[in-house]
Structure formats: C-alpha cells, structure tokens
PDB file of C-alpha atoms in Angstrom:
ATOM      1  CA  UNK A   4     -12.697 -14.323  -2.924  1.00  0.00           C
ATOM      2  CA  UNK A   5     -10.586 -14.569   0.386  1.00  0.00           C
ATOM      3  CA  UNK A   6      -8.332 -11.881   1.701  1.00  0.00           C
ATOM      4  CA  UNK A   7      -5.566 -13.528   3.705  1.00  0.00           C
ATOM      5  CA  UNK A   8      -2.055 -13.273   5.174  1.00  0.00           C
ATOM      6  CA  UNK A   9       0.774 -13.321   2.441  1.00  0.00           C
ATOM      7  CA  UNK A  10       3.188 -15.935   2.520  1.00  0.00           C
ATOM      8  CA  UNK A  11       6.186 -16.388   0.790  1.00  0.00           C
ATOM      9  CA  UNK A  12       4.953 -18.666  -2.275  1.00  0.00           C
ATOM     10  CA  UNK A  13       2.856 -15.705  -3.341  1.00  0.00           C
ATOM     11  CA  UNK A  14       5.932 -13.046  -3.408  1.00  0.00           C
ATOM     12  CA  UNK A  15       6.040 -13.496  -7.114  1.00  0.00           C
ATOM     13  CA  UNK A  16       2.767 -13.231  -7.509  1.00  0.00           C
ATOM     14  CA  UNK A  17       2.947  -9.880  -5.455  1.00  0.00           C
ATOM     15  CA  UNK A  18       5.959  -8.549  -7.963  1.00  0.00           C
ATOM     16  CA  UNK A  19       3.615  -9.300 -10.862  1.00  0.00           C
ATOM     17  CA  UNK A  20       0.457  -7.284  -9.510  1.00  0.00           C
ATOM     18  CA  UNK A  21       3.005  -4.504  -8.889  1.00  0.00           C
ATOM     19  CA  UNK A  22       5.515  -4.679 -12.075  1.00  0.00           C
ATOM     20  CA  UNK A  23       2.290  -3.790 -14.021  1.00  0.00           C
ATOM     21  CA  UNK A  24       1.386  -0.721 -12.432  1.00  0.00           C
ATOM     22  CA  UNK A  25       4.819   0.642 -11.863  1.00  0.00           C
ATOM     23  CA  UNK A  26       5.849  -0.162 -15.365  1.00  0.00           C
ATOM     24  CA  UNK A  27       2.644   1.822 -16.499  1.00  0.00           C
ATOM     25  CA  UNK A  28       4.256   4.743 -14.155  1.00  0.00           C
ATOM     26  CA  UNK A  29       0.891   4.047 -11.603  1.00  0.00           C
ATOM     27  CA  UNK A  30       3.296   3.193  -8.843  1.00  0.00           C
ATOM     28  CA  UNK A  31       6.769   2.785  -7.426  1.00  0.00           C
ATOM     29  CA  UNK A  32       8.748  -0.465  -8.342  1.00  0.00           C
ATOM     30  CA  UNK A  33       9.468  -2.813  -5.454  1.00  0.00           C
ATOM     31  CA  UNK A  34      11.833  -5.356  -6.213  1.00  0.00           C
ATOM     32  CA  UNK A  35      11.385  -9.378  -5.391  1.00  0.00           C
ATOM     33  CA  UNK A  36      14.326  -8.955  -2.545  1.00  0.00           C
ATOM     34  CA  UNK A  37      12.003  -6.224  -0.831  1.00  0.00           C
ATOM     35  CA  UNK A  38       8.897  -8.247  -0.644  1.00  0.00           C
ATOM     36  CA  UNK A  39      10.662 -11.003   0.634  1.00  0.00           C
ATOM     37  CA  UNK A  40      11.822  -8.883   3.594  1.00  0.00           C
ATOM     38  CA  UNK A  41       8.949  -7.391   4.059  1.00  0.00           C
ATOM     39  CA  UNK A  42       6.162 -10.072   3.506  1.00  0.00           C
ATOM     40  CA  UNK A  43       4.897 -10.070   6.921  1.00  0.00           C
ATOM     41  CA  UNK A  44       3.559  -6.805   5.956  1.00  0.00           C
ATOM     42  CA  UNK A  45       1.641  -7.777   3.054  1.00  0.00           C
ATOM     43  CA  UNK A  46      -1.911  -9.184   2.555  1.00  0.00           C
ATOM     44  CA  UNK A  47      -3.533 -10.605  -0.890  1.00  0.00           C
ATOM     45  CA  UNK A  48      -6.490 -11.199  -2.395  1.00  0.00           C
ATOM     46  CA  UNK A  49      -7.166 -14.279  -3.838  1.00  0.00           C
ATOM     47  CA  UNK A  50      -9.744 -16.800  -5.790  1.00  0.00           C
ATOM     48  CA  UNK A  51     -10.022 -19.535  -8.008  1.00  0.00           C
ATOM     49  CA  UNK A  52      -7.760 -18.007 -10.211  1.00  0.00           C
ATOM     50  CA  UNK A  53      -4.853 -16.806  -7.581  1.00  0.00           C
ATOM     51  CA  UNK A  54      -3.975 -14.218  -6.455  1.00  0.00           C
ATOM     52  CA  UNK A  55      -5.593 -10.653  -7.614  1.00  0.00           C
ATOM     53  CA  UNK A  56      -4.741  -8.115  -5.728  1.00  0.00           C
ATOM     54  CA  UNK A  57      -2.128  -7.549  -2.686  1.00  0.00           C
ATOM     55  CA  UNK A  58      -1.046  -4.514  -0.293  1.00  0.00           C
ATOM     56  CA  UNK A  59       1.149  -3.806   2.692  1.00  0.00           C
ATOM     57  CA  UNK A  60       0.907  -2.024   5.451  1.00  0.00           C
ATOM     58  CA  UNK A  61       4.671  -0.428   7.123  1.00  0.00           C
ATOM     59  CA  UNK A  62       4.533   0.753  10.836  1.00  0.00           C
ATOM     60  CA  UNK A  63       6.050   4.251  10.096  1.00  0.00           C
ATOM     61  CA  UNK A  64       6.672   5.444  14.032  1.00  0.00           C
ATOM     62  CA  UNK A  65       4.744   4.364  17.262  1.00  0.00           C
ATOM     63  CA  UNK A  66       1.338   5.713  15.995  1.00  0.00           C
ATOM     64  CA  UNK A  67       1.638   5.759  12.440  1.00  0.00           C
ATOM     65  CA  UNK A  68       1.498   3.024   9.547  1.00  0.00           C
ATOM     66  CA  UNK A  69       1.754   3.350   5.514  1.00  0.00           C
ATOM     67  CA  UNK A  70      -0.274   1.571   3.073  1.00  0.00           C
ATOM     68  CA  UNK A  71       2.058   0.612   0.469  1.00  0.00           C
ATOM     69  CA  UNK A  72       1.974  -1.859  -3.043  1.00  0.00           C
ATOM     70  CA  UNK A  73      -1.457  -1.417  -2.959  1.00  0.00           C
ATOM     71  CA  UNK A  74      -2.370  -2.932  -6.490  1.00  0.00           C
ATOM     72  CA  UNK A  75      -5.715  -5.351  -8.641  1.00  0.00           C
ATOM     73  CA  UNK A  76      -5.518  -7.066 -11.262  1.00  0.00           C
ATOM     74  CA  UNK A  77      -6.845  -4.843 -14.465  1.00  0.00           C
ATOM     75  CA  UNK A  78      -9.650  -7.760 -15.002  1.00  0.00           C
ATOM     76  CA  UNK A  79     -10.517  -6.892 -11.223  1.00  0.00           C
ATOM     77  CA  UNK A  80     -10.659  -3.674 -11.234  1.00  0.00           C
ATOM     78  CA  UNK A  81     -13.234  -1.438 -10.182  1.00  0.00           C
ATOM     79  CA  UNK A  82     -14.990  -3.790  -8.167  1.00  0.00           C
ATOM     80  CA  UNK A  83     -14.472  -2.913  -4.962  1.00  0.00           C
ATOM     81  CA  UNK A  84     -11.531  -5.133  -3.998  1.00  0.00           C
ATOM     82  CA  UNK A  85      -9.257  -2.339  -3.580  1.00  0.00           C
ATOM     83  CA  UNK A  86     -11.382  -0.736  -0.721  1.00  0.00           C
ATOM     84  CA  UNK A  87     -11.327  -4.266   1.249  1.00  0.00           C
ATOM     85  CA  UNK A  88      -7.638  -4.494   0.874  1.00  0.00           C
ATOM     86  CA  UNK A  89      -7.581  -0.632   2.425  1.00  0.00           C
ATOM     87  CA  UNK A  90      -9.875  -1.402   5.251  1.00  0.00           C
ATOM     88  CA  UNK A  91      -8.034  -4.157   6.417  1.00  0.00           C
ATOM     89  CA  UNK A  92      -4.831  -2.760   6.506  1.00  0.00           C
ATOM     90  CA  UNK A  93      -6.707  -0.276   8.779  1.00  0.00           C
ATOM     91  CA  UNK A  94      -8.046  -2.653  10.609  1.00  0.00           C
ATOM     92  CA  UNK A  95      -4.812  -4.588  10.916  1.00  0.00           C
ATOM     93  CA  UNK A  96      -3.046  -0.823  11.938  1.00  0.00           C
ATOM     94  CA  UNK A  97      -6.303  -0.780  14.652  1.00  0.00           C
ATOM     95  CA  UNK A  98      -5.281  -4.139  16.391  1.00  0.00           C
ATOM     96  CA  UNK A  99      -1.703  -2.854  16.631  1.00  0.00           C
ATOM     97  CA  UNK A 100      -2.848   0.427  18.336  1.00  0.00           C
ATOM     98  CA  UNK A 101      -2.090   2.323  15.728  1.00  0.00           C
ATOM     99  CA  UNK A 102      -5.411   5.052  14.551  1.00  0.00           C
ATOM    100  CA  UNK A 103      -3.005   6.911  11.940  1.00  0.00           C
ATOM    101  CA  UNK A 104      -2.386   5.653   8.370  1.00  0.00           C
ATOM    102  CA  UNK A 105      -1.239   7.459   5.309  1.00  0.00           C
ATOM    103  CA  UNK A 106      -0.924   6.411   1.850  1.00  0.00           C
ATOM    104  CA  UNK A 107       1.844   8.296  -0.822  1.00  0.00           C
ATOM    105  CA  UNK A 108      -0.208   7.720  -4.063  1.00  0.00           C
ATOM    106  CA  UNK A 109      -0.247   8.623  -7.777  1.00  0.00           C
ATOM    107  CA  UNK A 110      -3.778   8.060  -7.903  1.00  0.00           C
ATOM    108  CA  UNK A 111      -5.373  10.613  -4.886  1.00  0.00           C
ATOM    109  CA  UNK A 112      -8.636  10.639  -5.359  1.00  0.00           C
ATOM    110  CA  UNK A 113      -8.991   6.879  -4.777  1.00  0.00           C
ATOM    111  CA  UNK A 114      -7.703   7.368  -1.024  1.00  0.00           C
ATOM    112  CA  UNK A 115      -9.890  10.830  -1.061  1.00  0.00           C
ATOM    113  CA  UNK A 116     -13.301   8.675  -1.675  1.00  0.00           C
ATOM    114  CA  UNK A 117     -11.964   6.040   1.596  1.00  0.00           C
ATOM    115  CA  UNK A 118     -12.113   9.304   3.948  1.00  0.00           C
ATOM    116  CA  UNK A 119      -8.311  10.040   3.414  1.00  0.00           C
ATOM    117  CA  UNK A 120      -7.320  13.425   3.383  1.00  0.00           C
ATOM    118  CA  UNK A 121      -4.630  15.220   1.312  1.00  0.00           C
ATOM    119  CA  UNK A 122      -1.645  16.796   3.792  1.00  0.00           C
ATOM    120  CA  UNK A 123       1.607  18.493   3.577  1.00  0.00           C
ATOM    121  CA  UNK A 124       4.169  16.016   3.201  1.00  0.00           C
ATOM    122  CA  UNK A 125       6.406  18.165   5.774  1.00  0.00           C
ATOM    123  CA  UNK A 126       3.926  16.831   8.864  1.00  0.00           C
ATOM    124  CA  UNK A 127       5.265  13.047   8.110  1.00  0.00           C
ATOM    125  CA  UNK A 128       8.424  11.733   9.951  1.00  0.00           C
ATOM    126  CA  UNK A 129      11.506  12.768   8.142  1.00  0.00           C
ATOM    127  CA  UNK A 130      12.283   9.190   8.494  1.00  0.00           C
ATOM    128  CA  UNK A 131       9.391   8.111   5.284  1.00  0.00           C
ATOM    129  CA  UNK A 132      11.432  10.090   3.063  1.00  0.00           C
ATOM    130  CA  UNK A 133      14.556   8.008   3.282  1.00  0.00           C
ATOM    131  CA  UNK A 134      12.929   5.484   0.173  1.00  0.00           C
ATOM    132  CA  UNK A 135      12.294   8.545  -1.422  1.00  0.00           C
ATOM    133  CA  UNK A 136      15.666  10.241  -1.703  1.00  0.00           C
ATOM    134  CA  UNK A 137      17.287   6.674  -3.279  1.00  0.00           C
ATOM    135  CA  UNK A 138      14.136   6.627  -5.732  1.00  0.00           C
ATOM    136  CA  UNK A 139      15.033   8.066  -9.798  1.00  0.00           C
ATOM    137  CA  UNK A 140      12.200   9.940  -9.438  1.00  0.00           C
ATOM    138  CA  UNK A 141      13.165  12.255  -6.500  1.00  0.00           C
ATOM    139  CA  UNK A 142      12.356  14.934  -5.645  1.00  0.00           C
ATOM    140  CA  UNK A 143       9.258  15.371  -8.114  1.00  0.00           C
ATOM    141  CA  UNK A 144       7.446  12.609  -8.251  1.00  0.00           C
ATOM    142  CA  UNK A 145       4.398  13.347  -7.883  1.00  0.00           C
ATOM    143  CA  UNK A 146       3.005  11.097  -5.191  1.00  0.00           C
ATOM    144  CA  UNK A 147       0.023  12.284  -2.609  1.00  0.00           C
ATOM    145  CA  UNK A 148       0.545  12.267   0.647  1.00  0.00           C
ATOM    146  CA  UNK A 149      -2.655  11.780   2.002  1.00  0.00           C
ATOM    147  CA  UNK A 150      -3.616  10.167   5.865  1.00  0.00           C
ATOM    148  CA  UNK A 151      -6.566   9.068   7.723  1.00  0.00           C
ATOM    149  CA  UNK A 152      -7.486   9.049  11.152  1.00  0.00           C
ATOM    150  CA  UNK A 153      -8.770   5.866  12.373  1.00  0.00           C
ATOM    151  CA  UNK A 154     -11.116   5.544  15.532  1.00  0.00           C
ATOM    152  CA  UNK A 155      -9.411   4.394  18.731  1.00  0.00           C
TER     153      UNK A 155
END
C-alpha cells in the first residue's frame, strides 16, 4: 500500500471512490470537472489493485486548510487507511505552515477519535460557505464542522 500524490490518470478513479459515498448520502458529490481543477490537492491510496482510497486537502485562508473527498473503498474499510490519508493531509497542511485544519463531515465521530473537535460553524471564514449555499442540500445538511489544531 503506497500513499502518493494524485495525478490526473487517477481523477476517475477519485470520482468512483466518491460517487459511492455521496450516492449512499455519506458525502457531498464532486463532479469529474472539479477534481480535475483541483487535483493538486488530492492524495490516494493505492496497491496492487489501484487505487483505494483518496482525499484532498483546500487551503481555506492563510492559516487554515479543509480536508475534503475523504473516502475507502468498502472492501478497505476499517483498516486504518482512512487515518493515514488524515495524517498526511496534516502533515502536508504542516509543511505549508498551516497548524489549523477542519473537516465538514457526515460521519463526526470518525474526525472526533483523530483529536478533532466539534465547533460552531460561525468561527469558519464566511468564505467556506460559498460551496455550501450552491449545494441542494443547503442550509440543513447536516455536515460537522469539526477542526484540529496541529503543532507548529
């Protein structure tokens, strides 16, 4: 199992891992166009049988990032690979000089168990919620805001 840079080849890939979970209402749909634009965001996870798992991390303001499309394959599940895709977003946030990362999430608890901690969505730059006001599900959806505070 190697966690690497994305590259464009694997952006369909990438839709796949997250058309499952957003059609199962687990998270937001992202369309082909948007990982395209934004694949210099995104990591993956991959072995001998491709890619199986992916996220992104989005620099939000000048000390802030967002993990975003974070998403395993449902035979990979469970087993940790989630967590490494987490930490090295952080990590990646770290080496930009960024110690702030929050996650908007269906599934809280996961995030919770990482050392994430629930906050008002009101303390996040006004400038996050412009996806959310062109989303159907706006303005309940039901996503966590949740953030962690990395060491400098």
């Amino acid at each position: 199992m190697k966690i690497r840079s994305a590259k464009v080849l694997d952006v369909k890939s990438i839709h796949k891992l997250v058309e499952f979970y957003a059609n199962n209402k687990e998270m937001l749909h992202r369309s082909l166009n948007a990982i395209y634009e934004n694949i210099q965001e995104y990591i993956v996870v991959e072995n001998e049988n491709g890619i199986i798992g992916c996220g992104a991390l989005h620099v939000s303001w000048e000390d802030l990032a967002e993990v975003k499309a974070l998403a395993v394959s449902p035979q990979y599940a469970k087993q940790g690979i989630g967590k490494k895709i987490v930490r090295t977003l952080e990590k990646n946030a770290q080496a930009l000089g960024i110690n702030k990362v929050f996650a908007l999430s269906f599934k809280p608890e996961f995030f919770i168990k990482l050392g994430y901690k629930v906050i008002p969505k009101e303390i996040l730059p006004h400038k996050i919620w412009s996806e959310c006001i062109n989303c159907h599900l706006f303005p309940d959806c039901g996503e966590v805001p949740l953030l962690i505070e990395l060491d400098k």
